[in-house]
Short mmCIF file of C-alpha atoms and ligand atoms in Angstrom, two decimals:
data_model
loop_
_atom_site.label_atom_id
_atom_site.label_comp_id
_atom_site.label_asym_id
_atom_site.label_seq_id
_atom_site.Cartn_x
_atom_site.Cartn_y
_atom_site.Cartn_z
CA MET A 1 -61.24 -11.99 -51.80
CA LYS A 2 -61.19 -8.81 -49.80
CA LEU A 3 -64.13 -7.46 -51.75
CA ARG A 4 -66.10 -10.67 -51.16
CA LYS A 5 -65.59 -10.33 -47.42
CA VAL A 6 -66.87 -6.75 -47.43
CA THR A 7 -69.87 -7.79 -49.46
CA ALA A 8 -70.67 -10.61 -47.04
CA ALA A 9 -70.41 -8.23 -44.11
CA ALA A 10 -72.64 -5.72 -45.86
CA ALA A 11 -75.19 -8.43 -46.61
CA ALA A 12 -75.15 -9.54 -42.99
CA ALA A 13 -75.68 -5.96 -41.87
CA LEU A 14 -78.58 -5.64 -44.28
CA VAL A 15 -80.20 -8.81 -42.94
CA LEU A 16 -79.79 -7.48 -39.42
CA SER A 17 -81.35 -4.16 -40.26
CA ILE A 18 -84.25 -5.83 -42.06
CA THR A 19 -84.80 -8.08 -39.03
CA ALA A 20 -84.78 -5.04 -36.76
CA THR A 21 -87.31 -3.25 -38.97
CA ALA A 22 -89.48 -6.34 -39.26
CA CYS A 23 -89.73 -6.42 -35.47
CA GLY A 24 -91.41 -3.00 -35.74
CA GLY A 25 -93.94 -3.52 -32.96
CA ASP A 26 -91.16 -4.47 -30.63
CA GLY A 27 -89.04 -1.55 -31.74
CA ASP A 28 -88.52 -0.23 -28.23
CA LYS A 29 -86.59 -3.30 -27.29
CA ASP A 30 -83.79 -2.80 -29.75
CA ASN A 31 -80.21 -2.56 -28.70
CA GLU A 32 -80.28 1.11 -27.84
CA GLY A 33 -79.35 1.84 -24.30
CA THR A 34 -77.97 -1.59 -23.63
CA GLY A 35 -74.68 -0.82 -25.33
CA SER A 36 -74.07 -4.55 -25.52
CA GLY A 37 -76.27 -5.72 -28.31
CA GLY A 38 -78.04 -8.00 -25.79
CA GLY A 39 -81.35 -6.36 -26.44
CA ASP A 40 -83.72 -7.37 -23.66
CA LYS A 41 -82.78 -4.89 -20.91
CA ILE A 42 -82.99 -1.13 -20.64
CA LYS A 43 -80.27 0.80 -18.84
CA ILE A 44 -81.49 3.68 -16.70
CA GLY A 45 -79.34 6.19 -14.81
CA ILE A 46 -80.26 7.02 -11.20
CA LYS A 47 -78.58 8.16 -8.00
CA TYR A 48 -77.58 5.43 -5.53
CA ASP A 49 -77.22 7.44 -2.32
CA GLN A 50 -80.20 9.80 -2.10
CA PRO A 51 -82.86 8.42 0.28
CA GLY A 52 -86.43 9.06 -0.93
CA LEU A 53 -85.22 9.71 -4.50
CA GLY A 54 -82.69 7.17 -5.70
CA LEU A 55 -81.22 4.76 -3.19
CA LYS A 56 -79.47 1.42 -3.47
CA GLU A 57 -80.67 -0.54 -0.44
CA PRO A 58 -78.35 -2.88 1.49
CA ASP A 59 -80.17 -5.88 -0.05
CA GLY A 60 -79.35 -4.60 -3.55
CA SER A 61 -82.87 -3.35 -4.37
CA PHE A 62 -83.61 0.25 -5.34
CA SER A 63 -86.06 2.74 -3.86
CA GLY A 64 -87.16 6.35 -4.18
CA PHE A 65 -89.34 8.68 -6.21
CA ASP A 66 -86.91 8.76 -9.16
CA VAL A 67 -86.81 4.97 -9.14
CA ASP A 68 -90.64 4.81 -9.17
CA VAL A 69 -90.87 7.37 -11.99
CA ALA A 70 -88.23 5.49 -13.98
CA THR A 71 -89.97 2.16 -13.41
CA TYR A 72 -93.32 3.61 -14.57
CA VAL A 73 -91.74 5.15 -17.67
CA ALA A 74 -89.84 1.95 -18.51
CA LYS A 75 -93.09 -0.01 -18.35
CA GLU A 76 -94.69 2.41 -20.82
CA LEU A 77 -91.69 1.88 -23.09
CA GLY A 78 -92.29 -1.88 -22.93
CA TYR A 79 -89.91 -2.98 -20.16
CA GLU A 80 -90.95 -4.86 -17.03
CA PRO A 81 -89.14 -4.02 -13.76
CA ASN A 82 -86.95 -7.12 -14.10
CA GLU A 83 -85.80 -5.85 -17.49
CA ILE A 84 -84.31 -2.67 -16.00
CA GLU A 85 -80.60 -2.42 -15.38
CA TRP A 86 -79.90 0.45 -12.98
CA VAL A 87 -76.72 2.44 -13.50
CA GLU A 88 -75.33 4.97 -11.03
CA THR A 89 -75.08 8.41 -12.64
CA LYS A 90 -73.47 10.90 -10.27
CA SER A 91 -74.18 14.60 -10.81
CA ALA A 92 -71.04 15.33 -12.83
CA ASP A 93 -71.37 12.20 -15.00
CA ARG A 94 -74.88 12.62 -16.36
CA GLU A 95 -74.31 14.45 -19.65
CA ASN A 96 -71.47 12.12 -20.64
CA ALA A 97 -73.41 8.98 -19.72
CA LEU A 98 -76.14 10.06 -22.14
CA SER A 99 -73.83 11.20 -24.94
CA ARG A 100 -71.86 7.94 -24.75
CA GLY A 101 -75.07 5.90 -24.78
CA ASP A 102 -74.28 4.23 -21.43
CA VAL A 103 -77.94 4.63 -20.46
CA LYS A 104 -81.19 5.15 -22.37
CA PHE A 105 -82.43 7.82 -19.98
CA ILE A 106 -81.60 9.40 -16.62
CA VAL A 107 -83.97 10.04 -13.70
CA ALA A 108 -81.59 11.43 -11.07
CA THR A 109 -82.70 14.73 -9.50
CA TYR A 110 -81.56 16.16 -12.82
CA SER A 111 -82.53 19.82 -13.19
CA ILE A 112 -83.37 21.15 -16.63
CA THR A 113 -81.00 24.03 -17.44
CA ASP A 114 -80.13 25.91 -20.64
CA GLU A 115 -76.48 24.92 -20.25
CA ARG A 116 -77.29 21.21 -20.02
CA LYS A 117 -79.73 21.49 -22.92
CA GLN A 118 -76.74 22.20 -25.17
CA LYS A 119 -75.62 18.61 -24.55
CA VAL A 120 -78.72 16.55 -23.74
CA ASP A 121 -82.51 16.71 -24.17
CA PHE A 122 -85.00 16.66 -21.31
CA ALA A 123 -88.46 15.17 -21.00
CA GLY A 124 -90.65 16.58 -18.24
CA PRO A 125 -90.42 18.33 -15.87
CA TYR A 126 -91.84 15.79 -13.40
CA LEU A 127 -91.02 17.56 -10.09
CA LEU A 128 -90.26 21.07 -8.89
CA ALA A 129 -87.79 21.31 -5.99
CA HIS A 130 -85.88 24.24 -4.48
CA GLN A 131 -82.33 24.67 -3.33
CA ASP A 132 -81.96 24.86 0.44
CA LEU A 133 -79.39 24.44 3.23
CA LEU A 134 -78.91 21.64 5.72
CA VAL A 135 -77.13 22.55 8.93
CA LYS A 136 -76.59 21.08 12.40
CA LYS A 137 -79.55 21.46 14.76
CA ASP A 138 -77.75 24.08 16.89
CA SER A 139 -76.29 26.03 13.95
CA ASP A 140 -76.85 29.79 13.73
CA ILE A 141 -76.85 29.72 9.92
CA THR A 142 -80.36 30.72 8.90
CA GLU A 143 -79.85 32.81 5.74
CA ALA A 144 -77.66 32.49 2.67
CA THR A 145 -75.74 35.59 3.79
CA ASP A 146 -74.69 33.72 6.96
CA LEU A 147 -72.60 31.48 4.72
CA ASN A 148 -69.92 34.06 4.02
CA GLY A 149 -66.59 32.65 5.21
CA LYS A 150 -68.27 29.38 6.22
CA LYS A 151 -67.40 25.93 4.87
CA LEU A 152 -70.18 24.91 2.54
CA CYS A 153 -70.40 21.51 0.91
CA SER A 154 -71.99 20.60 -2.40
CA VAL A 155 -71.44 18.32 -5.36
CA THR A 156 -69.37 18.76 -8.50
CA GLY A 157 -71.46 19.23 -11.64
CA SER A 158 -74.61 20.20 -9.73
CA THR A 159 -76.67 23.35 -10.14
CA SER A 160 -76.40 23.66 -6.34
CA ALA A 161 -72.64 24.26 -6.46
CA GLN A 162 -72.99 26.55 -9.48
CA ASN A 163 -75.64 28.71 -7.83
CA VAL A 164 -73.49 29.19 -4.73
CA LYS A 165 -70.63 30.60 -6.78
CA ASN A 166 -72.71 32.63 -9.22
CA ASP A 167 -75.43 33.73 -6.98
CA PHE A 168 -76.20 33.59 -3.32
CA ALA A 169 -72.95 32.80 -1.45
CA PRO A 170 -69.90 33.76 -3.52
CA LYS A 171 -67.89 34.34 -0.34
CA ALA A 172 -68.54 30.91 1.17
CA GLN A 173 -65.66 28.42 1.20
CA LEU A 174 -67.16 25.92 -1.20
CA ARG A 175 -66.08 22.27 -0.93
CA THR A 176 -67.28 20.05 -3.74
CA TYR A 177 -67.44 16.27 -3.46
CA SER A 178 -68.76 13.74 -5.94
CA THR A 179 -71.83 12.75 -3.91
CA TYR A 180 -74.08 14.34 -1.30
CA SER A 181 -73.53 11.45 1.11
CA GLU A 182 -69.88 12.56 1.37
CA CYS A 183 -71.15 16.05 2.30
CA ILE A 184 -73.44 14.57 4.96
CA ALA A 185 -70.49 12.78 6.51
CA GLY A 186 -68.61 16.10 6.54
CA LEU A 187 -71.53 17.89 8.18
CA GLN A 188 -71.72 15.24 10.86
CA SER A 189 -67.99 15.33 11.61
CA GLY A 190 -67.96 19.13 11.60
CA SER A 191 -65.51 19.46 8.69
CA VAL A 192 -68.18 21.53 6.90
CA ASP A 193 -70.73 23.98 8.34
CA ALA A 194 -73.55 23.46 5.86
CA LEU A 195 -74.65 21.33 2.92
CA THR A 196 -76.55 22.83 0.03
CA THR A 197 -78.68 21.15 -2.59
CA ASP A 198 -82.36 20.56 -3.37
CA ASP A 199 -84.75 20.49 -0.38
CA SER A 200 -86.13 17.16 -1.68
CA ILE A 201 -82.70 15.55 -1.24
CA LEU A 202 -81.89 17.26 2.08
CA ALA A 203 -85.23 16.22 3.63
CA GLY A 204 -84.45 12.60 2.74
CA TYR A 205 -81.11 12.69 4.56
CA ALA A 206 -82.46 14.54 7.60
CA ALA A 207 -85.12 11.84 8.07
CA GLN A 208 -82.64 8.95 8.13
CA ASP A 209 -82.59 7.11 11.48
CA GLU A 210 -78.89 7.78 11.97
CA TYR A 211 -79.33 11.55 11.49
CA LYS A 212 -82.72 12.08 13.16
CA GLY A 213 -82.70 15.14 15.41
CA LYS A 214 -79.16 16.13 14.38
CA PHE A 215 -79.77 18.35 11.36
CA LYS A 216 -82.30 20.95 10.22
CA LEU A 217 -83.27 22.45 6.88
CA ALA A 218 -83.07 26.24 6.71
CA GLY A 219 -86.32 26.34 4.71
CA LEU A 220 -85.02 28.78 2.07
CA LYS A 221 -86.22 28.51 -1.49
CA LEU A 222 -82.95 29.59 -3.05
CA SER A 223 -83.77 28.41 -6.59
CA ASN A 224 -86.27 26.53 -8.73
CA GLU A 225 -85.06 23.07 -9.72
CA ASN A 226 -87.23 21.59 -12.46
CA TYR A 227 -86.44 17.88 -12.57
CA GLY A 228 -86.35 16.47 -16.08
CA ILE A 229 -85.62 13.04 -17.53
CA GLY A 230 -82.44 13.29 -19.54
CA VAL A 231 -82.16 11.57 -22.92
CA LYS A 232 -79.46 11.58 -25.58
CA LYS A 233 -79.52 14.77 -27.63
CA GLY A 234 -81.72 14.24 -30.69
CA ASP A 235 -83.52 11.12 -29.39
CA THR A 236 -86.95 12.68 -29.91
CA GLU A 237 -88.66 9.31 -30.20
CA THR A 238 -87.73 8.34 -26.64
CA LEU A 239 -88.34 11.89 -25.42
CA ASN A 240 -91.91 11.94 -26.75
CA LYS A 241 -92.69 8.50 -25.32
CA ILE A 242 -91.36 9.57 -21.91
CA ASN A 243 -93.47 12.73 -21.94
CA ASP A 244 -96.57 10.64 -22.75
CA ALA A 245 -95.68 8.28 -19.90
CA LEU A 246 -95.26 11.17 -17.44
CA GLU A 247 -98.62 12.64 -18.42
CA LYS A 248 -100.24 9.26 -17.89
CA MET A 249 -98.50 8.83 -14.53
CA VAL A 250 -100.04 12.07 -13.28
CA ALA A 251 -103.49 11.37 -14.80
CA ASP A 252 -103.83 7.87 -13.30
CA LYS A 253 -102.67 9.16 -9.85
CA SER A 254 -99.53 7.01 -9.78
CA TRP A 255 -97.49 10.21 -9.52
CA GLU A 256 -99.35 11.32 -6.38
CA LYS A 257 -99.01 7.87 -4.86
CA ALA A 258 -95.26 7.85 -5.54
CA VAL A 259 -94.64 11.31 -4.05
CA ASN A 260 -96.63 10.45 -0.91
CA GLU A 261 -94.90 7.11 -0.42
CA ASN A 262 -91.41 8.45 -0.96
CA PHE A 263 -91.56 11.95 0.53
CA GLY A 264 -94.16 11.29 3.24
CA PRO A 265 -91.74 9.65 5.70
CA ALA A 266 -89.37 12.64 5.41
CA GLY A 267 -92.23 15.13 5.80
CA TYR A 268 -91.20 16.81 2.55
CA LYS A 269 -93.90 19.14 1.25
CA HIS A 270 -93.74 18.64 -2.50
CA GLU A 271 -95.04 21.04 -5.13
CA PRO A 272 -97.97 19.95 -7.34
CA ALA A 273 -97.18 17.91 -10.45
CA PRO A 274 -95.71 20.20 -13.12
CA LYS A 275 -97.17 20.38 -16.63
CA ILE A 276 -94.95 18.91 -19.32
CA GLY A 277 -92.81 21.66 -20.84
CA ASN A 278 -93.63 24.15 -18.09
CA ILE A 279 -90.30 25.25 -16.64
CA VAL A 280 -90.48 27.50 -13.58
CA LYS A 281 -87.63 30.00 -13.88
N1 LIG B 1 -81.03 19.18 -9.05
C1 LIG B 1 -79.70 19.66 -8.96
C2 LIG B 1 -78.87 19.31 -10.18
O1 LIG B 1 -79.35 18.75 -11.09
C3 LIG B 1 -78.98 19.20 -7.71
C4 LIG B 1 -79.11 17.74 -7.42
C5 LIG B 1 -78.10 16.88 -8.13
O2 LIG B 1 -76.89 17.20 -8.11
O3 LIG B 1 -78.50 15.87 -8.67
O4 LIG B 1 -77.73 19.61 -10.27
#
């Protein structure tokens, strides 16, 4: 009896796998990334609170350069915009979200680093940004050395927080929150003296109506942040398709259009489109 049950289950599994294989041409739309077995949606990790990059709007829609890149890539993988399910992946959650299979890929200001490459794979890079400081308009912080003894905010699990400790401001009083919007609130209330992360992100905050004229970027290029698209370690099939999509996005000028639309309003001067595999150290 028991044996019969196992055999039936095995047969069912075989039928399923044959069906999946038979759908070859539609292979992108398998269950991977949905985690539910539903099959017709793709789950993509983004940030929800970074204007110009990944932002959940009050009406529930999503905007930003990362969102546009993700939407373009998804289309190349065979998914229309209405077949995308956005998932918030905060800085410290990204590696785990990929390893667990919560999302198929992540486009979330995610810098390619050797440490992260131990756990996930990266397509790209698709943008080069630089770490900078955001301070109040009247602040006298202009250099990284001015941060010694000052309260500096950044985010847990980010390269920004890591670089502060390892590199340019080991004597700053580092406060780490789970999102940059919490840091912005701290900067506004005066509970922190400066916020550090990528200039692309900081420019987006500084240009928000509610903050206009209140903050300034220091304009320091404290690091090179090569944004990659994270995929589960070993998922070379998806990785290669994403790299092809990124190359196409640059070639057909959609990349340029997306940077201008998303960074233009913040006056962010972006670097030229990186070549796939070309990491600026
Ligand atoms: N690009 C940096 C990083 O991946 C900072 C931005 C972020 O936390 O997403 O850590």
